[in-house]
Every structure is written in C-alpha cells, then in structure tokens.
Short mmCIF file of C-alpha atoms in Angstrom, two decimals:
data_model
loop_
_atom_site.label_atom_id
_atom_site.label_comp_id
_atom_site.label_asym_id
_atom_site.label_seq_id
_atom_site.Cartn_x
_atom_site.Cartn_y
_atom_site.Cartn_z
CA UNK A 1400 0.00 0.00 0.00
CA UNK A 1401 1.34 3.47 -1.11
CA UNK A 1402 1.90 6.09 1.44
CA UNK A 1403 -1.09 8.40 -0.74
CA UNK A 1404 -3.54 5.31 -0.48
CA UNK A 1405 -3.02 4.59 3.02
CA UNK A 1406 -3.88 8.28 3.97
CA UNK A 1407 -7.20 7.38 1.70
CA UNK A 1408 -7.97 4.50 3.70
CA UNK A 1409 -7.17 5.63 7.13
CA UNK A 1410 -10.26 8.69 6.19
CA UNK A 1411 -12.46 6.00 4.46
CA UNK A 1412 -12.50 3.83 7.58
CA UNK A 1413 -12.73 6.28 9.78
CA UNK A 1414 -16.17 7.66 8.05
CA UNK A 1415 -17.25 4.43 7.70
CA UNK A 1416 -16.88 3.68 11.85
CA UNK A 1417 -17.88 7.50 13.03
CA UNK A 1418 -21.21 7.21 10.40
CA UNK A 1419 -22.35 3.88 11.63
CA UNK A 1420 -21.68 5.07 15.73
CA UNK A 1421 -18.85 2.85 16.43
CA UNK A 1422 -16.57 6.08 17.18
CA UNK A 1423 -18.41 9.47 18.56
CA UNK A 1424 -16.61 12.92 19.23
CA UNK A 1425 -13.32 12.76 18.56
CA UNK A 1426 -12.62 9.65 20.73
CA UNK A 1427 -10.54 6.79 18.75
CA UNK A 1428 -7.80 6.68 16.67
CA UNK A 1429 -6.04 4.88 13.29
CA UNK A 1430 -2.81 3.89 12.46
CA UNK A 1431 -0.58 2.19 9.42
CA UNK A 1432 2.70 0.85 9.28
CA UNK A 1433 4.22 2.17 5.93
CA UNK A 1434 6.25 -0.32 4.09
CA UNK A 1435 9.94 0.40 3.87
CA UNK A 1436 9.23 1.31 -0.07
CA UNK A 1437 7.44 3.99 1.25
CA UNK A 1438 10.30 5.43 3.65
CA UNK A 1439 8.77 3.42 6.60
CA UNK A 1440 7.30 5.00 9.83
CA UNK A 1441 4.00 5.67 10.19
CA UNK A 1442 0.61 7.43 9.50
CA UNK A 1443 -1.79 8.35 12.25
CA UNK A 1444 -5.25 10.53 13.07
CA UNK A 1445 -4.05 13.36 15.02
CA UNK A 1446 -4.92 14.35 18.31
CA UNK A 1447 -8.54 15.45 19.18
CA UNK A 1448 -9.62 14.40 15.46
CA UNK A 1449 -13.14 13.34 14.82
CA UNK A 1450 -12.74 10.35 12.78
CA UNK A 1451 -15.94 11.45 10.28
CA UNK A 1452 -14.23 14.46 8.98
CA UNK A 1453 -10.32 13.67 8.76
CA UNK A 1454 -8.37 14.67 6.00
CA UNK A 1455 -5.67 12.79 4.31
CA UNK A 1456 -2.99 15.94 4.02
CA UNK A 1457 -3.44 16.59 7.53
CA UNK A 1458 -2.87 13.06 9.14
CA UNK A 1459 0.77 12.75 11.23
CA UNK A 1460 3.25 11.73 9.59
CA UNK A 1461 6.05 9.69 11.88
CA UNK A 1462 9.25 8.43 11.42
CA UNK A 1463 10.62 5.00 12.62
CA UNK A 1464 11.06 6.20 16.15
CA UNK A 1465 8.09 7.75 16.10
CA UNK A 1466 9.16 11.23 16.13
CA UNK A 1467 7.02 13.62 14.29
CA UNK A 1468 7.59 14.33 10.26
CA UNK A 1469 4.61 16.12 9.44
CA UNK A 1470 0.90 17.20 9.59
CA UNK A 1471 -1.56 17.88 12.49
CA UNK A 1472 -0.04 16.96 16.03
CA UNK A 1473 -0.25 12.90 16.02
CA UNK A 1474 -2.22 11.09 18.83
CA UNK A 1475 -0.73 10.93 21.90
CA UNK A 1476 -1.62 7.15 21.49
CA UNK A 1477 1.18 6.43 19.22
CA UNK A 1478 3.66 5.06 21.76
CA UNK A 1479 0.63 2.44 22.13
CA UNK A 1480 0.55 1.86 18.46
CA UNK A 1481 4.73 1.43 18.05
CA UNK A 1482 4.32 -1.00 20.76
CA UNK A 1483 1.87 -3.41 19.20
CA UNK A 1484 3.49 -3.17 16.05
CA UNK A 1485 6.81 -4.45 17.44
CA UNK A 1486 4.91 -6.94 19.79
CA UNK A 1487 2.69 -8.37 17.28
CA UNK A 1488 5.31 -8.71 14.04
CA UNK A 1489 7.07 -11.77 15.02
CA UNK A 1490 3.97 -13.62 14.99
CA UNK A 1491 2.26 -11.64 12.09
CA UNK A 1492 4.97 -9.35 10.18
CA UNK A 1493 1.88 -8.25 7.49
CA UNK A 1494 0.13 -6.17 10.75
CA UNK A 1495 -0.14 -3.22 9.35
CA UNK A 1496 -2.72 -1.12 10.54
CA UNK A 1497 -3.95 -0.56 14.42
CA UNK A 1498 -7.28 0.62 15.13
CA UNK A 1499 -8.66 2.10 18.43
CA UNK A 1500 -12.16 3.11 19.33
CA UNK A 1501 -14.42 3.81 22.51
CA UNK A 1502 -17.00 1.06 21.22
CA UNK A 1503 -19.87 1.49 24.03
CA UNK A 1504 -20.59 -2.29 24.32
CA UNK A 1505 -17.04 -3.35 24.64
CA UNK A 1506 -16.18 -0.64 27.16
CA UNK A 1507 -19.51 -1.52 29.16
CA UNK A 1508 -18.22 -4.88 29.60
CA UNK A 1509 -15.43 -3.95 30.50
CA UNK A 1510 -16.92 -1.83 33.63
CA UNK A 1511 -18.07 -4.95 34.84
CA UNK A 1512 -15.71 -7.53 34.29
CA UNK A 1513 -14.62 -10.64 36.43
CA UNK A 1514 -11.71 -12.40 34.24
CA UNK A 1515 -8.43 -11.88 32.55
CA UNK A 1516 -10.33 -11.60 28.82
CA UNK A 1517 -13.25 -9.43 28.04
CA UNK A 1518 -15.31 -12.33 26.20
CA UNK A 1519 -15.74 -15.81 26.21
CA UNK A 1520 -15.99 -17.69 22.68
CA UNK A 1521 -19.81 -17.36 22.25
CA UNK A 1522 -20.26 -17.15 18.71
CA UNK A 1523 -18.08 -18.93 16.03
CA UNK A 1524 -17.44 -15.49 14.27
CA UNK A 1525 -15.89 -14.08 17.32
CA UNK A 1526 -13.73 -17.45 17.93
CA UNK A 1527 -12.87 -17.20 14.20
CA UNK A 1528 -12.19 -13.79 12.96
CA UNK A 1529 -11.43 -12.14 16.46
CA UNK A 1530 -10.26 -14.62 18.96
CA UNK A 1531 -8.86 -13.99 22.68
CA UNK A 1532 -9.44 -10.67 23.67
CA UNK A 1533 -7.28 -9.83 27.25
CA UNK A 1534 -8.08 -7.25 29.32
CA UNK A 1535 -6.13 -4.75 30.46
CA UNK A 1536 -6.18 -3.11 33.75
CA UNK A 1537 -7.59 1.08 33.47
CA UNK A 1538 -4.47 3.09 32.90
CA UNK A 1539 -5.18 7.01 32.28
CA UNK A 1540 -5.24 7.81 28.70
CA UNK A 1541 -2.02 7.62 26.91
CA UNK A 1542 0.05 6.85 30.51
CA UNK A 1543 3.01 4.64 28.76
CA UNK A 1544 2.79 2.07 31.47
CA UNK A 1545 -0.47 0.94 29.49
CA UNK A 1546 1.90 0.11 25.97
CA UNK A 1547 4.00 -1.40 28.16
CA UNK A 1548 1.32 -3.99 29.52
CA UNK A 1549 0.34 -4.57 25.67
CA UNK A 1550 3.30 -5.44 24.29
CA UNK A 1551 3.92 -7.82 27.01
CA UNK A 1552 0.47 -9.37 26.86
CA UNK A 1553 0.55 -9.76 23.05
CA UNK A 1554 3.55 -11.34 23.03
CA UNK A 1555 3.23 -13.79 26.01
CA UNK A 1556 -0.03 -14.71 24.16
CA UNK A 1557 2.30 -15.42 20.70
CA UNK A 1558 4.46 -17.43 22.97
CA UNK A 1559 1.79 -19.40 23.76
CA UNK A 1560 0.72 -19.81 20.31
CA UNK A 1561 -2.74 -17.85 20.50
CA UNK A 1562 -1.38 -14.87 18.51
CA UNK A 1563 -3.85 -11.49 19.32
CA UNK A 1564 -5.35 -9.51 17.33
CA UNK A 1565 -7.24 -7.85 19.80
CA UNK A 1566 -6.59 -5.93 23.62
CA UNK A 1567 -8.89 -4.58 25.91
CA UNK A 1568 -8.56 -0.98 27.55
CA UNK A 1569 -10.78 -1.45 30.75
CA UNK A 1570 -13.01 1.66 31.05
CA UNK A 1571 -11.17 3.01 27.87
CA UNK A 1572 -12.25 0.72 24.71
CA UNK A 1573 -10.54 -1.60 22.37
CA UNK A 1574 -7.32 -1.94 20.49
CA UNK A 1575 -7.22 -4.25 16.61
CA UNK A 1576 -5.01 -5.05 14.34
CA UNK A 1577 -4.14 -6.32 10.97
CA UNK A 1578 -2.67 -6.39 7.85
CA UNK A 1579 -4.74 -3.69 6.57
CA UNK A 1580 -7.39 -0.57 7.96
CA UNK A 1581 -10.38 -2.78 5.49
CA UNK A 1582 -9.48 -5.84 7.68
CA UNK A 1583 -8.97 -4.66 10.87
CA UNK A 1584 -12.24 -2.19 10.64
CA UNK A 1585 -13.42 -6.18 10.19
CA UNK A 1586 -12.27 -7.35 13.66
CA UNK A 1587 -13.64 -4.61 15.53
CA UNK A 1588 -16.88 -4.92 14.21
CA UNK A 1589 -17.22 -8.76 15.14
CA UNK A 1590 -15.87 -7.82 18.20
CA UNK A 1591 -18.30 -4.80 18.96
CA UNK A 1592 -21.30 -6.88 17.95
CA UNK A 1593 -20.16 -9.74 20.35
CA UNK A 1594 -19.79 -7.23 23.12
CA UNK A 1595 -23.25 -6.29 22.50
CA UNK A 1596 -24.94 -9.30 22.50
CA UNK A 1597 -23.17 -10.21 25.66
CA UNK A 1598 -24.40 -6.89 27.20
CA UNK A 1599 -27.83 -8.28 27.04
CA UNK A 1600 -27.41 -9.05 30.68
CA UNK A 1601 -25.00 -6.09 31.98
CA UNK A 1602 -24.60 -5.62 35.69
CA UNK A 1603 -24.70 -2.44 37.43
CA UNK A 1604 -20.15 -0.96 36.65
CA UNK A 1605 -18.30 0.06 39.57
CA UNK A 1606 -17.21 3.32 39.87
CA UNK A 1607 -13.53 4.74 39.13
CA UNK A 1608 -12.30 5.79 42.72
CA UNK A 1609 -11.12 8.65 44.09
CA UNK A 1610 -6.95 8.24 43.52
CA UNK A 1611 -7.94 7.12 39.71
CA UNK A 1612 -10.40 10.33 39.44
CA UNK A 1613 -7.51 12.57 40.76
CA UNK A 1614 -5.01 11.66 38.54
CA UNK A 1615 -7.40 12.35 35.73
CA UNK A 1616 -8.53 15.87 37.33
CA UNK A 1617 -4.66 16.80 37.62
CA UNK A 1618 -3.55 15.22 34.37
CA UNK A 1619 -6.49 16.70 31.92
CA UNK A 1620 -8.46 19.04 34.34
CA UNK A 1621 -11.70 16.46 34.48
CA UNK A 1622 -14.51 18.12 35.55
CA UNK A 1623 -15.63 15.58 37.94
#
C-alpha cells in the first residue's frame, strides 16, 4: 500500500466507523505501518480528530522512532501503536494497521468484568475472525505504562501460540489489528457486535475511585 492510499484509507474507515456510531466525538484513533518502499514510519489521526471528517494531508506523519515528520499533532496514542506493532510482528509481520475506538458495548463490559479476557468464545465469528481478547487493567489515557502492559500481553499470548489480534482498555475501549485498515475495521466490528450481544445481561459498573479520578482531574483538568 502506497503512502497516498493509506492516507485514503485511514479517512475511508474512519467515516465508515464515526457514520455507523462505532466512534463518537473525537474519541478513537487509526494507524498504518508504511512499508519500507514507502520510507517506513508511520501514518496516524491526530490528536482530538473526529474520525468522520479527517483529511488525508493533515494526518501525522512519523518516522521510525516515532518522532514527528509532518501534519496535524499525532495522537498521543502512538507510543501504544509502536508497541503493538513491534509486539505483534514476530507472529504476524503483514500487521499493518492498528485501530482504536471507545466502542460502548465493549467498554460496558469492561466496567463490569470478572476475568483476565473481556469475552468468552460465544459465537463462532468471534472465535474465528477475532479470537482472545485480554483485558487490560484502566491506565489514564495515553500513561506509557499501558503500551507497556500490551506489548507484554501480546507477546506472552504469541508465545503461547494464540497470537492477538485484539486488547482490551478497561473503562477506555478496544485496540485491533491487521494487515490492513479494510481488515482490521473487520475485527472490531465482530468484536463490537459480540460485546453487544453479551451486554444483554450487563450488571450495574463500579465506579472509578477517588486516587484514579484525581489523577485524571490533575492530568487533563476532568470536571468531575
């Protein structure tokens, strides 16, 4: 994939999930892994972008080591991207794009959780085209501790030979991947719908508490 049509397809999916509600606001993000043909690095939505109404010429360019090249300042969730890009390729080098959204049925599960993995195999589509789905304990938005726990999951998970293609944020939403935006959009839609079904019988979420709610007053003056 060409650097131009990557920048095509990072907008087209990102319509495609903002029209049909599985992004809102500008919560979520998109990212590809250019091939070395194409100078290598990366593209990504930049920060505070609504993913209905990006434009190619204005999505981050980054280099290698992620430092910035051009366009609109790139999500801070880049450092999360990098790391499941180098976690995931030695048991899938074609991963090429990383998608994250704030999908309201995964993240409700995910307020009410009771195991290490956000579903159980309940459908054969989920068990087929998504597959294990760990959770991850709440980190604040963007804190690098949360890559961290990623890369390790995904690859303890390779080692075991269930390679991921999916993480859970708890309280945050979920993280795909794969070997291009078309497919990966895929995964996160099988995975969304599964969530939803599930949430058929939702329990009342507990509530952040108060260290986690100031760290998030301090860090991005929340409101609460």
């Amino acid at each position: 994939m060409t650097e131009n049509k990557a920048r095509e397809e990072i907008c087209r999916i990102g319509k495609s999930l903002f029209d049909r509600g599985y992004v809102h606001a500008t919560a979520g993000n998109i990212s590809v892994r250019l091939d070395a043909s194409e100078g290598g690095g990366y593209l990504i939505t930049p920060t505070d972008a609504c993913l209905g109404f990006l434009d190619p010429a204005r999505l981050a360019r980054m280099d290698a080591d992620g430092q910035q090249l051009s366009g609109d300042s790139a999500s801070k969730t880049i450092t999360l991207h990098r790391g499941i890009y180098a976690a995931a390729a030695p048991f899938d080098p074609a991963t090429r794009c990383v998608i994250h959204t704030h999908s309201t049925h995964c993240v409700a599960l995910s307020l009410q959780a009771t195991s290490e993995e956000l579903l159980p195999p309940v459908t054969p589509y989920f068990v087929m085209k998504v597959g294990h789905v760990p959770l991850i304990p709440y980190h604040r938005p963007g804190d690098p501790a949360a890559a961290a726990r990623v890369g390790e999951t995904i690859t303890r998970y390779g080692r075991q030979g269930t390679p991921l293609r999916a993480v859970m944020l708890a309280r945050l939403g979920p993280n795909v991947w794969h070997d291009s935006p078309a497919a990966a959009m895929a995964v996160l839609e099988e995975l969304e719908e599964t969530a939803r079904l599930v949430c058929l019988a939702c329990a009342a979420p507990q509530p952040l508490n108060a260290a986690q709610i100031d760290v998030l007053r301090t860090t991005f003056g929340a409101r609460w």
